[in-house]
mmCIF file of N, CA and C in Angstrom:
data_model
loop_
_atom_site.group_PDB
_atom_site.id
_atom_site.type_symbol
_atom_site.label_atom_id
_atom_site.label_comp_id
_atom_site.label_asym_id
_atom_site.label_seq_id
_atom_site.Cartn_x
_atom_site.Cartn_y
_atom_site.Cartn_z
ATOM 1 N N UNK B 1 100.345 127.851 105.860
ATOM 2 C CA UNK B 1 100.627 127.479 104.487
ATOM 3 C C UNK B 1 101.448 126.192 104.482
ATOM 4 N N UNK B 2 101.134 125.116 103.507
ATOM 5 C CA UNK B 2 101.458 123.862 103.446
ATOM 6 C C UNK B 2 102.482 123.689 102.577
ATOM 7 N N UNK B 3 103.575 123.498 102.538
ATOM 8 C CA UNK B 3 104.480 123.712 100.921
ATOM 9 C C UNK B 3 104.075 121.696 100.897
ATOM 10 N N UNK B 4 104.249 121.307 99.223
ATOM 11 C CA UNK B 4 104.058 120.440 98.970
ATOM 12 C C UNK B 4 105.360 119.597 98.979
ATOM 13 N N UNK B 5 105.499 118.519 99.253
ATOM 14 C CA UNK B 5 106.672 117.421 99.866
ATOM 15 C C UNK B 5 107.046 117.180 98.458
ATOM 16 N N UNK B 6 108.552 116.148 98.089
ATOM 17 C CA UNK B 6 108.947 115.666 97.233
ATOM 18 C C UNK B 6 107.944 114.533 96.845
ATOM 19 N N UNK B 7 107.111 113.869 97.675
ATOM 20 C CA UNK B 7 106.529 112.423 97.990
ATOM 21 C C UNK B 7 105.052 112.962 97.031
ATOM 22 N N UNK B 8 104.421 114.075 97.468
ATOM 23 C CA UNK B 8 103.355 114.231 96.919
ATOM 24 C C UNK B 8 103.756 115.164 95.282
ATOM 25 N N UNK B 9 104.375 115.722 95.329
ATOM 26 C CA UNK B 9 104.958 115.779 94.085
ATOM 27 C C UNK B 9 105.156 114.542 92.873
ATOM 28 N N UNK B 10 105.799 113.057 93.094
ATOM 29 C CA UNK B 10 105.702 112.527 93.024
ATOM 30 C C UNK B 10 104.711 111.855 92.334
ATOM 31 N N UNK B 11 103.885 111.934 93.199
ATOM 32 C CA UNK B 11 102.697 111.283 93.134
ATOM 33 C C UNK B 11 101.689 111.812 92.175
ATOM 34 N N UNK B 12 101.593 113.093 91.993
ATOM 35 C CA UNK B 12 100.791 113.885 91.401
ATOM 36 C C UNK B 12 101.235 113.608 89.778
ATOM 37 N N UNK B 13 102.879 113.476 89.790
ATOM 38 C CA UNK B 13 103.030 113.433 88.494
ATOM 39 C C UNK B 13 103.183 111.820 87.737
ATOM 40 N N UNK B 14 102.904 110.841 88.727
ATOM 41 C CA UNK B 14 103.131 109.668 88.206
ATOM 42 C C UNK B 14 102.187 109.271 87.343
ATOM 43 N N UNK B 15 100.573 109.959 86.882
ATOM 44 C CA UNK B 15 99.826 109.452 85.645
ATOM 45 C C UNK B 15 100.370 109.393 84.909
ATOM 46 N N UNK B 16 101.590 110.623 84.628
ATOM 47 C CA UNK B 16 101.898 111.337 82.793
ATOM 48 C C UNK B 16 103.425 110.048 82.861
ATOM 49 N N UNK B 17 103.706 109.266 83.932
ATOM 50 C CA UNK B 17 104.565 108.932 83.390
ATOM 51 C C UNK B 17 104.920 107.195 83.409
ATOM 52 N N UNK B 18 105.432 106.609 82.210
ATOM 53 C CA UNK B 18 105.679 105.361 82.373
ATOM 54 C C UNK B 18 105.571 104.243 83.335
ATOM 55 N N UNK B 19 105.543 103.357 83.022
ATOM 56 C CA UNK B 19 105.674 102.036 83.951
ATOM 57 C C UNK B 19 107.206 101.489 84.587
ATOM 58 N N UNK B 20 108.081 101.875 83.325
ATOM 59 C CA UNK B 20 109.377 101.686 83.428
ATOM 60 C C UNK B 20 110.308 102.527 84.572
ATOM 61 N N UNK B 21 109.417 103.808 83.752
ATOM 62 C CA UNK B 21 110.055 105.248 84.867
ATOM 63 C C UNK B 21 109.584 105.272 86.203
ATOM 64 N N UNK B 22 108.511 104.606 86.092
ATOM 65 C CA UNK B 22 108.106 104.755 87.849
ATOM 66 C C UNK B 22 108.905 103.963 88.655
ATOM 67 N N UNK B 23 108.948 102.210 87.809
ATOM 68 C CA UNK B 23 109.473 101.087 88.572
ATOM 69 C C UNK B 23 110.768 102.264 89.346
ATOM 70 N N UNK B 24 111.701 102.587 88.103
ATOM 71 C CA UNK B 24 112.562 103.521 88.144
ATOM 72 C C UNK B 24 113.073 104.293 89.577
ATOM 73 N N UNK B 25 112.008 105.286 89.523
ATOM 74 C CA UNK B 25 111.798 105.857 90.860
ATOM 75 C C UNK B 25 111.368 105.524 92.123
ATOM 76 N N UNK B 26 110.623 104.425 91.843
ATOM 77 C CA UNK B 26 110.389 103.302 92.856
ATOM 78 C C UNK B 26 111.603 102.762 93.481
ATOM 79 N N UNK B 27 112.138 102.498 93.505
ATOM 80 C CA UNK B 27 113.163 101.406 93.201
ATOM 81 C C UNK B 27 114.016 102.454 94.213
ATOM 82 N N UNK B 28 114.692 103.826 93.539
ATOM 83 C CA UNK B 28 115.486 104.707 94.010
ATOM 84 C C UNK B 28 115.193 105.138 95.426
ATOM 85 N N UNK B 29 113.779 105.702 95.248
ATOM 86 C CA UNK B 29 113.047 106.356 96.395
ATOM 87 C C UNK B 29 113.197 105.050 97.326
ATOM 88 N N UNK B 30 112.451 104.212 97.250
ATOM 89 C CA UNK B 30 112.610 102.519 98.326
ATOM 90 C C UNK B 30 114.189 102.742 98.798
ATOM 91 N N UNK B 31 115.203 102.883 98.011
ATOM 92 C CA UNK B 31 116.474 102.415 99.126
ATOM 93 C C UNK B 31 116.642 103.250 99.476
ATOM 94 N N UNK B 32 116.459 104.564 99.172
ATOM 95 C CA UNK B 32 116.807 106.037 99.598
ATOM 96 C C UNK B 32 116.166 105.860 101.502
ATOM 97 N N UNK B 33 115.152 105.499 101.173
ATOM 98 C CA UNK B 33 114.159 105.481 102.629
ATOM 99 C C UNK B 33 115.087 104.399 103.983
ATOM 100 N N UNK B 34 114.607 103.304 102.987
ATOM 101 C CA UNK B 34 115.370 102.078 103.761
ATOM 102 C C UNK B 34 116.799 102.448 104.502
ATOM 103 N N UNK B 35 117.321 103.028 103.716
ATOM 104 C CA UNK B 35 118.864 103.552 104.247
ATOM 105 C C UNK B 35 118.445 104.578 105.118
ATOM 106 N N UNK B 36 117.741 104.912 105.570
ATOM 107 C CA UNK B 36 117.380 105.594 106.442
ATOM 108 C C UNK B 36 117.054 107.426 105.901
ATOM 109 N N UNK B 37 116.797 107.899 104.865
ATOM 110 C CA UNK B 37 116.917 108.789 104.205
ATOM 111 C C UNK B 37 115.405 109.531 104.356
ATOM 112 N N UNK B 38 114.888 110.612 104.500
ATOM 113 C CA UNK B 38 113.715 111.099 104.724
ATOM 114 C C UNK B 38 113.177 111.123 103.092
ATOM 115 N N UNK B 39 111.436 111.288 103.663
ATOM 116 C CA UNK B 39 111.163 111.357 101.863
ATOM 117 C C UNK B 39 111.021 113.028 101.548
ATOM 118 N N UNK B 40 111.717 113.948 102.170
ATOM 119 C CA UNK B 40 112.005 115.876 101.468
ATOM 120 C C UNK B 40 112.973 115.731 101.461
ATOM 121 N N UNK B 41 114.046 114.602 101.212
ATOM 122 C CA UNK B 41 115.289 114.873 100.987
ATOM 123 C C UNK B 41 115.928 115.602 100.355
ATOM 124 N N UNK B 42 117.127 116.187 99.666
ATOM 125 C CA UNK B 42 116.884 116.928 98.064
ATOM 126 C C UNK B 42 117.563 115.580 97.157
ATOM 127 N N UNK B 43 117.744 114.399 97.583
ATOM 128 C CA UNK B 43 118.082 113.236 96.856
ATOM 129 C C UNK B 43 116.562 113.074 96.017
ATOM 130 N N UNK B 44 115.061 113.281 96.653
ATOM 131 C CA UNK B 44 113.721 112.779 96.394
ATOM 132 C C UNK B 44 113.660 114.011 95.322
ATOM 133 N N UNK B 45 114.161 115.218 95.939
ATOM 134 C CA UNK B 45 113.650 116.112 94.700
ATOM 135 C C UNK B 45 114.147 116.068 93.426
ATOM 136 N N UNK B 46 115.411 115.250 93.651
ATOM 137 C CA UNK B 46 116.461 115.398 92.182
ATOM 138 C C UNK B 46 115.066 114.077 91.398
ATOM 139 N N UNK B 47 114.827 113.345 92.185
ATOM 140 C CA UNK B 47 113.691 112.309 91.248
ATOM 141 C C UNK B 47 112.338 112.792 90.936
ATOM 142 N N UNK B 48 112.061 113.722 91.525
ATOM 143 C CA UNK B 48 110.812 114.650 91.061
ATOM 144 C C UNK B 48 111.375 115.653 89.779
ATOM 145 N N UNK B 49 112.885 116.301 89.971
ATOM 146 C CA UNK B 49 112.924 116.766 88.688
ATOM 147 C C UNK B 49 113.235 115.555 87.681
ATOM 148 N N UNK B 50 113.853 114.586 88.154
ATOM 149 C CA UNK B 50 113.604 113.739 86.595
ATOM 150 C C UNK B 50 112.364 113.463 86.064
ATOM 151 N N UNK B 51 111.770 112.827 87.075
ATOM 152 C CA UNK B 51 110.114 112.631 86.528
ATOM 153 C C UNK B 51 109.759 114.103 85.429
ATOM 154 N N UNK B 52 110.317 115.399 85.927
ATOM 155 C CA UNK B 52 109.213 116.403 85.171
ATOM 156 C C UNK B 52 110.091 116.502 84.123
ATOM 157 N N UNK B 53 111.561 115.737 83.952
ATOM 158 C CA UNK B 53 112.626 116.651 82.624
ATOM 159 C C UNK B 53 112.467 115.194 81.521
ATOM 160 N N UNK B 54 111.647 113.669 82.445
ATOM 161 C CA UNK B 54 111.207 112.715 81.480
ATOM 162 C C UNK B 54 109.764 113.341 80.789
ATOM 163 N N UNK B 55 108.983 113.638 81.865
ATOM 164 C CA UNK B 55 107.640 114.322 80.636
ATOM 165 C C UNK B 55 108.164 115.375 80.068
ATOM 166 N N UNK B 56 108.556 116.120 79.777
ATOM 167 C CA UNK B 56 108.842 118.022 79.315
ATOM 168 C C UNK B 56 109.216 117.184 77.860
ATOM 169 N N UNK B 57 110.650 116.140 78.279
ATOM 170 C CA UNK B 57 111.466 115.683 76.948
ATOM 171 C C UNK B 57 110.627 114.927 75.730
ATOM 172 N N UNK B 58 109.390 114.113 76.227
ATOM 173 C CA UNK B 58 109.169 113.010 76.086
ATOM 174 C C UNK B 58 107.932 113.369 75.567
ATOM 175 N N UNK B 59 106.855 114.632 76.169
ATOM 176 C CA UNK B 59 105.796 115.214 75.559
ATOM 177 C C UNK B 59 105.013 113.942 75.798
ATOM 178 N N UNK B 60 105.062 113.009 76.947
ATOM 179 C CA UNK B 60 104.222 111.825 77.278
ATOM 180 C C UNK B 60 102.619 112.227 77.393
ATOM 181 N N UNK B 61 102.163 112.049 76.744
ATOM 182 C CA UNK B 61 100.591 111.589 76.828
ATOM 183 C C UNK B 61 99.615 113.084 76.287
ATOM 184 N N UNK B 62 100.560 113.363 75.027
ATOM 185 C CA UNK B 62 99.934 114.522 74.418
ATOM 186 C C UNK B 62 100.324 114.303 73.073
ATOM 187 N N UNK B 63 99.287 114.374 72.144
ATOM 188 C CA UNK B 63 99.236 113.651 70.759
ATOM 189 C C UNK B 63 99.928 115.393 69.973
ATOM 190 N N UNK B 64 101.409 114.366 69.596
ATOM 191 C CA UNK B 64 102.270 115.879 68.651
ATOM 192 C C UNK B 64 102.113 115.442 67.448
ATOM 193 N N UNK B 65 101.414 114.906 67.148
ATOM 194 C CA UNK B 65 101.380 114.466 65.613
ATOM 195 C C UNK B 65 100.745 115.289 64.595
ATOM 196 N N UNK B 66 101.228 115.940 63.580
ATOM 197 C CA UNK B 66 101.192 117.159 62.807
ATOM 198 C C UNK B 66 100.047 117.071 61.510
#
């Protein structure tokens, strides 16, 4: 059994979310690495739960209009 990484997590959820928010996580995840930091860190997961608490909040790419 395969558990799924912070990295592919990530990835899976980056359609539903911004350009801004990715640069975002881009940006974080890049120095996180560079500094020598693995990508299952729980630093990577705290950016996988933002990614999912920016869509949940944000209702990105689902028409709520009444």
């Amino acid at each position: 059994m395969t558990r799924t990484t912070a990295m592919q997590e990530l990835s899976e959820l980056s359609p539903q979310l911004p350009l801004n928010v990715l640069k975002d996580i881009d940006h974080r995840v890049s120095n996180w690495l560079a500094r020598g930091g693995d990508e299952n860190d729980p630093y990577i997961w705290q950016q996988v739960r933002y990614a999912k608490n920016y869509i949940a909040a944000t209702f990105y790419g689902q028409d709520m209009s009444f």
